[in-house]
Amino acid sequence: MKLSDIRMGKRYRQDLGDIETLARSMADVGLIQPIIVKPDNILVAGARRIRAADSLGWIEITHVVARNLEEELQLLKAQRDENTCRKDFAPSEAVAIGRDMGEREAAEAKKRQGARTDLEHGAQLAQSEMGKTRDKIAESVGMGHSTYQKAEKIIEAAEENPGLFSDLPDKMDEKSVDAAYKELRRRELAAERSAIAKAAQDLPADDHWTVEAADIRSYQTNQRFDFIITDPPYPREYLDLYAVLARRALEWLNPSGLLVAMCGQSYLDQIMQMMGEHLEYYWTGCYLTPGQPKPLRHRQVNTSWKPILIYRLPCATYKGKLFGDVWTSEGNDKEHHKWGQSISGMLALIKQICLPGQTIFDPFCGAGTTGVAALMHGCLFNGIDLDEDNVGITRKRLHDTTQI
């Protein structure tokens, strides 16, 4: 086929890579794989080979004709690893190819359905065929199905919200699809959190709960609470907060109440020593976290539970209900906060220890899971957090809970 007869059509690849090396290979061993064209001479694959052939002064080039989409896919797959000089499609290029093929496959599928009146079945059939086409496209461009889907979502996000995601396609091409997708999910969650927090600013006040933006070190209130139930941050740099929590509990806890604090195991001895300087140890409970164990690499341990440390005021007497000391969580809730606990686990704990109508305070309320569980059990809730977005999200969740 003459190079001058080839119609380039729509091109997806922007960077043709090392043409000089490819040209030397073609001069030495010839063209290993023919280019692919459609019946109307529009190029399907082989732009790099054409550029290299042109640089060598070739007039003609070997070609094969793909007469339909299925043949295109098969030929692309055959050429995927054509030689060591081949430049793989960038993920964004692969998505562009997939979109074009997907549009044509949708048109062909519509033709295949003909004039049938069973529209519901026809729609299901078209959806099934589209899924198969996407799998074939992913394989043809050398990508796994899930990786290709992630790449599609990245491109769609950049198109729908360029202000937030326009840089991610380049990040995907330069680094990896997974790295860009993780960043996409991080930004999506941050945007969702911000939207929820802004919406919460207009919520009406509620007598059953109060949430404020405040620092545990300086927060002031005249109220004392029946229970302080909280989940402070676990990393080592935050260990001193357990000492602050115990010290401030002297001001906040009712004489007959309990401080219930979740913690990790890595620094348990230090935490108990710090808290014991201000409060009197009462009990240790077990918070089970079924499912995949969390690996603590710095200790070489897969852990499936967390200690629940329970303290009371010095010389005080707990006069509450008899409670069990094992609680089970159905799984952590990371939708609202990266350290979030599940509502199921916190509700199980609160039901065991607290009575409806009692007051619960959480000075590390995060996204409000303790508050949601408290309201579900009929308790009153107060919470504080340093992060304004967390406060907004908590307010929205508590408001929604009281509307159920």
Short mmCIF file of C-alpha atoms in Angstrom, two decimals:
data_model
loop_
_atom_site.label_atom_id
_atom_site.label_comp_id
_atom_site.label_asym_id
_atom_site.label_seq_id
_atom_site.Cartn_x
_atom_site.Cartn_y
_atom_site.Cartn_z
CA MET A 1 0.00 0.00 0.00
CA LYS A 2 1.34 3.46 -0.87
CA LEU A 3 2.04 5.71 2.08
CA SER A 4 0.35 8.54 0.21
CA ASP A 5 -2.93 6.57 0.07
CA ILE A 6 -3.22 6.18 3.84
CA ARG A 7 -5.75 8.41 5.60
CA MET A 8 -4.64 9.15 9.17
CA GLY A 9 -8.12 9.91 10.57
CA LYS A 10 -8.54 10.48 14.32
CA ARG A 11 -5.30 9.81 16.22
CA TYR A 12 -5.19 9.01 19.93
CA ARG A 13 -1.46 8.84 20.45
CA GLN A 14 0.10 12.24 21.00
CA ASP A 15 3.64 11.14 21.78
CA LEU A 16 5.06 8.84 19.09
CA GLY A 17 8.14 8.03 21.12
CA ASP A 18 11.52 7.00 19.71
CA ILE A 19 10.94 6.94 15.94
CA GLU A 20 14.65 6.90 15.16
CA THR A 21 15.23 3.60 16.96
CA LEU A 22 12.15 2.07 15.34
CA ALA A 23 13.36 3.23 11.90
CA ARG A 24 16.76 1.58 12.44
CA SER A 25 15.00 -1.65 13.42
CA MET A 26 12.80 -1.54 10.32
CA ALA A 27 15.85 -0.85 8.13
CA ASP A 28 17.68 -3.82 9.64
CA VAL A 29 14.95 -6.48 9.86
CA GLY A 30 12.06 -5.03 7.87
CA LEU A 31 8.52 -4.41 9.04
CA ILE A 32 7.65 -7.06 11.62
CA GLN A 33 3.94 -6.22 11.81
CA PRO A 34 1.85 -4.71 8.98
CA ILE A 35 -0.11 -1.57 9.65
CA ILE A 36 -3.88 -1.91 10.04
CA VAL A 37 -6.33 0.07 7.93
CA LYS A 38 -10.08 0.09 7.41
CA PRO A 39 -11.60 -0.64 3.97
CA ASP A 40 -11.59 3.12 3.24
CA ASN A 41 -7.81 3.33 3.98
CA ILE A 42 -8.28 5.07 7.35
CA LEU A 43 -5.44 4.03 9.65
CA VAL A 44 -6.33 1.90 12.68
CA ALA A 45 -2.83 1.17 14.00
CA GLY A 46 0.68 1.92 12.77
CA ALA A 47 1.28 5.68 12.96
CA ARG A 48 4.78 5.12 14.34
CA ARG A 49 5.61 2.62 11.63
CA ILE A 50 4.36 5.01 8.97
CA ARG A 51 6.47 7.85 10.39
CA ALA A 52 9.52 5.56 10.51
CA ALA A 53 8.87 4.28 6.96
CA ASP A 54 8.57 7.84 5.70
CA SER A 55 11.89 8.77 7.34
CA LEU A 56 13.49 5.83 5.53
CA GLY A 57 12.13 7.03 2.18
CA TRP A 58 9.77 4.08 1.71
CA ILE A 59 7.02 4.56 -0.85
CA GLU A 60 4.90 1.58 0.20
CA ILE A 61 4.23 -0.33 3.40
CA THR A 62 2.70 -3.72 4.16
CA HIS A 63 -0.85 -3.53 5.44
CA VAL A 64 -3.87 -5.59 6.47
CA VAL A 65 -7.50 -4.53 6.24
CA ALA A 66 -9.77 -4.72 9.27
CA ARG A 67 -13.27 -5.08 7.88
CA ASN A 68 -15.15 -4.69 11.18
CA LEU A 69 -14.67 -3.89 14.86
CA GLU A 70 -14.00 -7.50 15.84
CA GLU A 71 -11.14 -7.73 13.34
CA GLU A 72 -9.72 -4.43 14.63
CA LEU A 73 -9.66 -5.78 18.16
CA GLN A 74 -8.01 -9.04 17.13
CA LEU A 75 -5.36 -7.26 15.05
CA LEU A 76 -4.63 -4.76 17.80
CA LYS A 77 -4.16 -7.61 20.25
CA ALA A 78 -1.80 -9.40 17.86
CA GLN A 79 0.33 -6.27 17.52
CA ARG A 80 0.36 -5.40 21.23
CA ASP A 81 3.84 -6.81 21.74
CA GLU A 82 5.03 -6.50 18.15
CA ASN A 83 8.70 -5.72 19.03
CA THR A 84 10.90 -4.20 21.68
CA CYS A 85 10.77 -0.78 20.02
CA ARG A 86 6.99 -0.52 20.41
CA LYS A 87 5.71 2.25 22.66
CA ASP A 88 2.75 1.16 24.82
CA PHE A 89 -0.39 3.24 24.74
CA ALA A 90 -0.60 5.74 27.55
CA PRO A 91 -3.71 5.11 29.68
CA SER A 92 -5.40 8.28 28.40
CA GLU A 93 -4.73 7.14 24.82
CA ALA A 94 -6.18 3.72 25.61
CA VAL A 95 -9.35 5.33 26.94
CA ALA A 96 -9.66 7.49 23.83
CA ILE A 97 -9.37 4.38 21.63
CA GLY A 98 -11.86 2.54 23.81
CA ARG A 99 -14.39 5.33 23.60
CA ASP A 100 -14.24 5.42 19.82
CA MET A 101 -14.60 1.65 19.56
CA GLY A 102 -17.35 1.68 22.16
CA GLU A 103 -19.37 4.20 20.17
CA ARG A 104 -19.08 2.11 17.03
CA GLU A 105 -19.91 -1.09 18.89
CA ALA A 106 -23.01 0.58 20.38
CA ALA A 107 -24.12 1.54 16.88
CA GLU A 108 -23.50 -1.96 15.57
CA ALA A 109 -25.32 -3.51 18.54
CA LYS A 110 -28.30 -1.28 17.84
CA LYS A 111 -28.36 -2.52 14.25
CA ARG A 112 -28.15 -6.14 15.43
CA GLN A 113 -31.21 -5.65 17.64
CA GLY A 114 -33.16 -4.71 14.53
CA ALA A 115 -36.80 -3.77 14.96
CA ARG A 116 -37.53 -5.95 17.99
CA THR A 117 -40.23 -4.72 20.37
CA ASP A 118 -38.82 -6.41 23.47
CA LEU A 119 -37.08 -3.19 24.49
CA GLU A 120 -36.25 -4.19 28.05
CA HIS A 121 -34.54 -7.39 26.94
CA GLY A 122 -32.84 -5.50 24.14
CA ALA A 123 -31.42 -2.95 26.58
CA GLN A 124 -30.09 -5.73 28.81
CA LEU A 125 -28.51 -7.41 25.78
CA ALA A 126 -26.90 -4.16 24.65
CA GLN A 127 -25.50 -3.58 28.15
CA SER A 128 -24.07 -7.10 28.22
CA GLU A 129 -22.46 -6.68 24.80
CA MET A 130 -21.01 -3.32 25.85
CA GLY A 131 -19.38 -4.95 28.88
CA LYS A 132 -17.83 -7.62 26.67
CA THR A 133 -16.60 -4.96 24.26
CA ARG A 134 -14.96 -3.04 27.11
CA ASP A 135 -13.17 -6.21 28.22
CA LYS A 136 -11.92 -6.79 24.67
CA ILE A 137 -10.76 -3.20 24.33
CA ALA A 138 -8.87 -3.35 27.63
CA GLU A 139 -7.12 -6.54 26.52
CA SER A 140 -6.34 -5.09 23.10
CA VAL A 141 -4.54 -2.08 24.52
CA GLY A 142 -2.68 -4.17 27.09
CA MET A 143 -4.63 -3.19 30.21
CA GLY A 144 -6.53 -5.24 32.77
CA HIS A 145 -10.29 -4.76 33.04
CA SER A 146 -10.21 -3.00 36.42
CA THR A 147 -7.27 -0.81 35.44
CA TYR A 148 -9.06 0.26 32.27
CA GLN A 149 -12.21 1.09 34.26
CA LYS A 150 -10.18 3.23 36.66
CA ALA A 151 -8.57 5.04 33.72
CA GLU A 152 -12.03 5.71 32.25
CA LYS A 153 -13.23 7.18 35.56
CA ILE A 154 -10.18 9.45 35.75
CA ILE A 155 -10.78 10.83 32.25
CA GLU A 156 -14.52 11.29 32.94
CA ALA A 157 -13.80 13.12 36.20
CA ALA A 158 -11.34 15.46 34.47
CA GLU A 159 -13.94 16.26 31.81
CA GLU A 160 -16.83 16.77 34.22
CA ASN A 161 -14.88 18.82 36.79
CA PRO A 162 -11.68 20.19 35.23
CA GLY A 163 -11.17 22.62 38.08
CA LEU A 164 -10.68 19.76 40.50
CA PHE A 165 -9.34 16.90 38.37
CA SER A 166 -7.76 18.29 35.17
CA ASP A 167 -4.23 17.31 36.21
CA LEU A 168 -5.04 13.67 36.88
CA PRO A 169 -4.85 12.33 33.28
CA ASP A 170 -1.25 13.58 33.05
CA LYS A 171 -0.51 12.12 36.48
CA MET A 172 -2.00 8.82 35.29
CA ASP A 173 0.16 8.78 32.15
CA GLU A 174 3.33 9.83 33.96
CA LYS A 175 3.05 7.66 37.07
CA SER A 176 0.35 4.99 37.12
CA VAL A 177 -3.37 4.50 36.85
CA ASP A 178 -3.59 3.32 40.47
CA ALA A 179 -1.74 6.38 41.81
CA ALA A 180 -3.99 8.76 39.89
CA TYR A 181 -7.12 6.83 40.89
CA LYS A 182 -6.20 6.97 44.57
CA GLU A 183 -5.75 10.72 44.24
CA LEU A 184 -9.11 10.94 42.44
CA ARG A 185 -10.86 9.13 45.30
CA ARG A 186 -9.07 11.29 47.89
CA ARG A 187 -10.21 14.49 46.19
CA GLU A 188 -13.74 13.19 45.66
CA LEU A 189 -14.07 12.35 49.34
CA ALA A 190 -12.60 15.73 50.35
CA ALA A 191 -15.09 17.50 48.07
CA GLU A 192 -17.98 15.47 49.49
CA ARG A 193 -16.87 16.25 53.04
CA SER A 194 -16.60 19.95 52.24
CA ALA A 195 -20.06 20.00 50.63
CA ILE A 196 -21.63 18.26 53.62
CA ALA A 197 -19.89 20.62 56.03
CA LYS A 198 -21.13 23.70 54.15
CA ALA A 199 -24.68 22.35 54.05
CA ALA A 200 -24.59 21.81 57.81
CA GLN A 201 -24.09 25.52 58.49
CA ASP A 202 -27.79 26.16 57.85
CA LEU A 203 -29.12 23.35 60.04
CA PRO A 204 -31.42 24.36 62.94
CA ALA A 205 -30.28 23.84 66.52
CA ASP A 206 -31.37 20.66 68.28
CA ASP A 207 -31.84 20.07 72.01
CA HIS A 208 -30.57 16.50 71.72
CA TRP A 209 -27.08 17.33 70.53
CA THR A 210 -24.43 20.04 70.38
CA VAL A 211 -21.25 19.99 68.29
CA GLU A 212 -18.60 22.71 68.35
CA ALA A 213 -15.24 23.41 66.75
CA ALA A 214 -12.87 23.45 69.69
CA ASP A 215 -9.55 22.15 71.03
CA ILE A 216 -9.64 19.61 73.86
CA ARG A 217 -6.84 21.52 75.56
CA SER A 218 -8.80 24.76 75.88
CA TYR A 219 -12.48 23.86 75.56
CA GLN A 220 -14.65 25.16 78.39
CA THR A 221 -18.10 24.01 79.49
CA ASN A 222 -20.02 24.11 82.75
CA GLN A 223 -21.74 20.83 81.97
CA ARG A 224 -20.73 17.45 83.37
CA PHE A 225 -21.52 14.27 81.48
CA ASP A 226 -22.56 10.77 82.45
CA PHE A 227 -20.07 9.29 79.99
CA ILE A 228 -17.11 10.40 77.94
CA ILE A 229 -16.93 7.97 75.05
CA THR A 230 -14.21 8.71 72.53
CA ASP A 231 -11.68 7.39 70.04
CA PRO A 232 -8.52 9.53 70.14
CA PRO A 233 -5.96 9.32 67.31
CA TYR A 234 -3.57 6.38 67.62
CA PRO A 235 -0.26 7.48 66.01
CA ARG A 236 2.65 8.00 68.38
CA GLU A 237 2.79 11.77 67.84
CA TYR A 238 -0.68 12.07 69.42
CA LEU A 239 -0.02 10.00 72.56
CA ASP A 240 0.00 13.06 74.82
CA LEU A 241 -3.67 13.61 74.01
CA TYR A 242 -4.57 10.65 76.23
CA ALA A 243 -3.00 12.50 79.16
CA VAL A 244 -4.90 15.65 78.20
CA LEU A 245 -8.12 13.63 77.93
CA ALA A 246 -7.69 12.13 81.41
CA ARG A 247 -6.86 15.50 82.95
CA ARG A 248 -9.82 17.29 81.35
CA ALA A 249 -12.14 14.42 82.35
CA LEU A 250 -11.72 15.60 85.94
CA GLU A 251 -13.74 18.67 84.91
CA TRP A 252 -16.21 17.01 82.56
CA LEU A 253 -17.20 13.66 84.09
CA ASN A 254 -20.04 13.14 86.55
CA PRO A 255 -18.89 11.55 89.83
CA SER A 256 -20.78 8.35 89.01
CA GLY A 257 -19.80 8.31 85.34
CA LEU A 258 -17.15 6.58 83.24
CA LEU A 259 -14.56 7.59 80.68
CA VAL A 260 -14.53 5.03 77.85
CA ALA A 261 -11.61 5.45 75.44
CA MET A 262 -10.68 3.30 72.46
CA CYS A 263 -6.98 2.90 71.71
CA GLY A 264 -4.46 0.84 69.81
CA GLN A 265 -2.19 -1.80 71.31
CA SER A 266 1.20 -0.46 70.20
CA TYR A 267 1.57 2.06 73.04
CA LEU A 268 -0.97 0.65 75.46
CA ASP A 269 1.44 0.63 78.42
CA GLN A 270 2.28 4.31 77.97
CA ILE A 271 -1.36 5.29 77.51
CA MET A 272 -2.46 3.53 80.68
CA GLN A 273 0.38 5.10 82.64
CA MET A 274 -0.54 8.62 81.43
CA MET A 275 -4.24 8.20 82.11
CA GLY A 276 -3.61 6.59 85.48
CA GLU A 277 -1.89 9.74 86.71
CA HIS A 278 -5.25 11.54 86.71
CA LEU A 279 -8.00 8.92 86.84
CA GLU A 280 -8.67 5.61 88.52
CA TYR A 281 -8.53 2.51 86.30
CA TYR A 282 -11.88 0.68 86.14
CA TRP A 283 -11.83 -1.98 83.40
CA THR A 284 -10.59 -3.03 79.97
CA GLY A 285 -13.05 -4.09 77.30
CA CYS A 286 -12.53 -5.76 73.94
CA TYR A 287 -13.73 -4.20 70.67
CA LEU A 288 -13.72 -6.92 68.01
CA THR A 289 -13.11 -5.97 64.37
CA PRO A 290 -14.04 -9.05 62.30
CA GLY A 291 -12.93 -9.47 58.72
CA GLN A 292 -9.48 -8.88 57.28
CA PRO A 293 -7.01 -8.38 60.18
CA LYS A 294 -5.16 -5.06 60.19
CA PRO A 295 -1.40 -5.65 59.83
CA LEU A 296 0.76 -3.62 62.22
CA ARG A 297 4.03 -3.82 60.30
CA HIS A 298 6.11 -2.13 62.98
CA ARG A 299 5.15 -4.96 65.38
CA GLN A 300 4.64 -7.82 62.87
CA VAL A 301 1.13 -8.47 64.19
CA ASN A 302 -2.22 -8.93 62.44
CA THR A 303 -4.71 -7.48 64.90
CA SER A 304 -8.47 -8.15 65.02
CA TRP A 305 -9.44 -6.22 68.15
CA LYS A 306 -8.89 -2.96 70.04
CA PRO A 307 -8.70 -2.27 73.77
CA ILE A 308 -11.47 -0.18 75.33
CA LEU A 309 -9.98 1.52 78.38
CA ILE A 310 -12.50 2.45 81.08
CA TYR A 311 -11.66 4.91 83.88
CA ARG A 312 -13.56 6.70 86.64
CA LEU A 313 -12.88 9.74 88.79
CA PRO A 314 -10.56 9.12 91.78
CA CYS A 315 -12.43 7.66 94.74
CA ALA A 316 -15.71 7.76 92.77
CA THR A 317 -18.27 4.97 92.60
CA TYR A 318 -19.83 3.86 89.34
CA LYS A 319 -23.57 3.46 89.83
CA GLY A 320 -24.65 2.67 86.30
CA LYS A 321 -25.99 -0.49 84.66
CA LEU A 322 -24.26 -3.87 84.60
CA PHE A 323 -22.51 -4.21 81.24
CA GLY A 324 -20.61 -6.74 79.19
CA ASP A 325 -17.02 -6.11 78.12
CA VAL A 326 -16.92 -7.41 74.52
CA TRP A 327 -18.35 -5.46 71.58
CA THR A 328 -18.33 -6.35 67.90
CA SER A 329 -18.04 -4.01 64.94
CA GLU A 330 -19.35 -4.97 61.52
CA GLY A 331 -16.54 -2.95 59.91
CA ASN A 332 -14.96 0.49 60.09
CA ASP A 333 -16.71 3.39 58.37
CA LYS A 334 -14.15 5.41 56.38
CA GLU A 335 -16.73 7.23 54.28
CA HIS A 336 -16.76 10.30 56.53
CA HIS A 337 -13.38 10.14 58.28
CA LYS A 338 -10.15 8.24 57.59
CA TRP A 339 -10.10 6.92 61.18
CA GLY A 340 -13.85 6.38 61.45
CA GLN A 341 -15.39 3.53 63.44
CA SER A 342 -18.58 1.74 62.44
CA ILE A 343 -21.97 2.80 63.76
CA SER A 344 -22.69 -0.87 64.53
CA GLY A 345 -19.69 -1.15 66.86
CA MET A 346 -20.25 2.13 68.68
CA LEU A 347 -23.97 1.42 69.02
CA ALA A 348 -23.21 -2.00 70.54
CA LEU A 349 -20.89 -0.36 73.07
CA ILE A 350 -23.30 2.44 73.98
CA LYS A 351 -26.27 0.06 74.33
CA GLN A 352 -24.27 -2.09 76.75
CA ILE A 353 -23.10 0.74 78.99
CA CYS A 354 -25.51 3.67 78.71
CA LEU A 355 -29.19 4.21 79.42
CA PRO A 356 -31.44 6.25 77.12
CA GLY A 357 -31.54 9.86 78.27
CA GLN A 358 -28.01 9.87 79.68
CA THR A 359 -25.43 12.35 78.41
CA ILE A 360 -22.40 11.41 76.30
CA PHE A 361 -19.46 13.67 75.46
CA ASP A 362 -16.89 12.98 72.72
CA PRO A 363 -13.94 15.43 72.64
CA PHE A 364 -12.54 13.75 69.47
CA CYS A 365 -15.83 13.43 67.63
CA GLY A 366 -14.34 13.22 64.12
CA ALA A 367 -17.22 12.70 61.70
CA GLY A 368 -19.70 11.98 64.50
CA THR A 369 -20.14 8.19 64.62
CA THR A 370 -20.30 8.18 68.43
CA GLY A 371 -22.93 10.92 68.27
CA VAL A 372 -25.03 9.06 65.72
CA ALA A 373 -24.96 5.92 67.86
CA ALA A 374 -25.78 7.96 70.98
CA LEU A 375 -28.88 9.50 69.36
CA MET A 376 -29.97 6.14 67.98
CA HIS A 377 -29.97 4.82 71.56
CA GLY A 378 -31.90 7.83 72.88
CA CYS A 379 -28.97 9.52 74.63
CA LEU A 380 -28.00 13.20 74.54
CA PHE A 381 -24.74 14.05 72.79
CA ASN A 382 -22.12 16.78 72.97
CA GLY A 383 -19.00 16.74 70.82
CA ILE A 384 -16.03 18.86 69.80
CA ASP A 385 -13.41 18.56 67.09
CA LEU A 386 -10.57 20.73 65.81
CA ASP A 387 -11.52 20.31 62.15
CA GLU A 388 -14.30 22.60 60.89
CA ASP A 389 -15.23 20.11 58.14
CA ASN A 390 -15.55 17.32 60.71
CA VAL A 391 -17.83 19.53 62.78
CA GLY A 392 -20.01 20.27 59.76
CA ILE A 393 -20.22 16.62 58.75
CA THR A 394 -21.11 15.62 62.31
CA ARG A 395 -23.86 18.24 62.49
CA LYS A 396 -25.34 17.02 59.22
CA ARG A 397 -25.25 13.37 60.31
CA LEU A 398 -26.79 14.12 63.70
CA HIS A 399 -29.49 16.27 62.13
CA ASP A 400 -30.33 13.49 59.68
CA THR A 401 -30.40 10.94 62.52
CA THR A 402 -32.94 12.95 64.50
CA GLN A 403 -35.18 13.15 61.41
CA ILE A 404 -35.51 9.37 61.08
#
